[in-house]
Structure formats: structure tokens, C-alpha cells
């Protein structure tokens, strides 16, 4: 049976709340406040990362959404404004790869105008960041998170599986920092036997830069990435490896519901984080909702149905 999607274009008569109800913030069915909204602006990506969109599944004949099923900028802004009115204060643009969405800077400008005081961020693979960083900042984006799974070029090319060089992502990170898209975060998905031997090298590279690296446990994102528990490197092991090279100590969370466990280098050279999505799931304190590319709302990032 084909899924039913209620498109925002067909719901213009639905009322939009006029003010935030601070006494009773927007919450899901389990009472978890929804402070963060992730907005998928495209289901397409120019990488084929083996743990996310492997070529064997997302090949040339994969049925990506047709143009008419993708939310328009106006529809995205309408939903974001409604969430903002109800108390949501952090909005993250994702994909796929959000920077391949045509005129993404225009969407950011529209969101910036519609969401005064909100934290407006974007997660990217960095492939187009060097070219777009200045325009993204000028449009009103606050900061970016860049996915970078290895500094070793051969490993990085193998993991993105489109032979994209790591140097170009590093150039994008430099451009984003120069544009003021900070504090910049770098996400590293750690998979045993693939890039786990390089976590200390990544930590070393970004120590003292002001950028924050978060090491993420390889997680099950459905039936496409061949997930196995034996491929998971527990975050505790990552912390142990890094701390042996650069002594570190735990730091309190920046805010309730923060998914990354923070660690600070004792010599003052910044911090790193670990996201233990497998060995220490944080579902009970999750504050995130996701708006899919075709306009479905999910209160779990891993849910199959919205």
C-alpha cells in the first residue's frame, strides 16, 4: 500500500500558533521536550559512504524522490516557524547532502528571517563547503558540522566510495572557520578495522584549533549498511586511546539532552566528544524531531515511519 503523506501545500488552512507556551513546551508522546528540529532538505548525496548510502543499495537506478515530492522552501519555513513559535530553538539542515540542494543559501536566509534568536546550523560532508562557506554565513547560518571519517586519504576515499580526496574537505573546514561558522564541529564515525586506528591522529590534528571533534559509534541506520555489533568500537575505548596520548578529563554537558559526552584536554588545547549511540543510548533524554524531505515528521531519527 502506498504511504500517505499530508503535504503542507494542501494544509494552508491549518492554524499556526501565535505564541510559545513556555509553561508547557512542545513535547512528544513520552513527554520529551522537542528543542531541536532536523530538516532534511534533500534525500540525495554525492558521497556513497559505506556505512550510510552504500553503492550496492543507492545505485544509479535507486528511486530517489521526484522533484514534486520534495518540500519547497516555503513549506520548510512554514513548519520551522510553527516549531519556533512552540519553543523549538535549534534547527539543523541535513540531507542527504544539504549543500547540493539548489539555492540552499536562499532557504537559509528565509529561515534566518523567520526564526529570530534560533540556532541555525547545517551538517555537511564538506565537499562543497569551500565554495559556499562565505555565502552560507552571509545568508545567516550560525555554524556547521562536517563529517570527516579519516585524515588518511586512502581510507577517506574508500569510506566515501566516490574517490573524493580528504584535502578538499580540510580546505572546506578552513573556509568555514574563516567565514565565522563557529564553533565548528567535526563528526567521525568509527568502524572497527576501517578507521579506528586513526582516532588519535584525528584528535591530534584538531587539538588547539578551536574545532570540536566528536567520535561516533558505528550505528545501525536500517537495513542498508551491513551493521554488526562486532564492528562497533565502544566510545570508552576511544576515550581511553586519546587520553593516553593527550590526558583528558570529563566536562559537564552544555545543555540538557546533549548527545555528545564531552572531554577536555588537561593542557587547555580544547575538547573532544564521543557519541555512544550503541553502548550508551540516550533515547530517554532525546530532544530531537526530524522533518523528512517529503514532509513527514519523525520523533526518532532511526524510525522507519513518520
Coordinates of C-alpha atoms in Angstrom, one line a residue, residues 3 11 15 21 34-35 46 54 94-96 100 102-103 108 180 184 205 211 217 229-230 249 256 290 300:
X3 CA 2.2 5.6 2.0
X11 CA -2.8 22.3 4.5
X15 CA -3.7 27.3 12.1
X21 CA 3.7 28.2 25.5
X34 CA 11.4 18.9 21.4
X35 CA 14.0 21.6 21.5
X46 CA 27.2 13.0 -3.8
X54 CA 26.3 2.2 0.1
X94 CA 20.7 17.9 6.8
X95 CA 20.3 15.6 3.8
X96 CA 21.4 13.6 2.1
X100 CA 23.7 20.0 -3.2
X102 CA 19.8 24.2 -5.3
X103 CA 19.8 27.7 -3.8
X108 CA 18.9 29.8 5.0
X180 CA 33.0 32.6 11.0
X184 CA 32.9 24.2 14.0
X205 CA 45.2 17.2 14.1
X211 CA 37.2 22.9 16.4
X217 CA 29.9 4.7 17.4
X229 CA 27.9 -5.3 16.7
X230 CA 31.5 -6.6 16.2
X249 CA 39.0 14.9 31.8
X256 CA 20.1 19.0 28.9
X290 CA 13.1 15.2 12.2
X300 CA 13.1 9.2 16.3

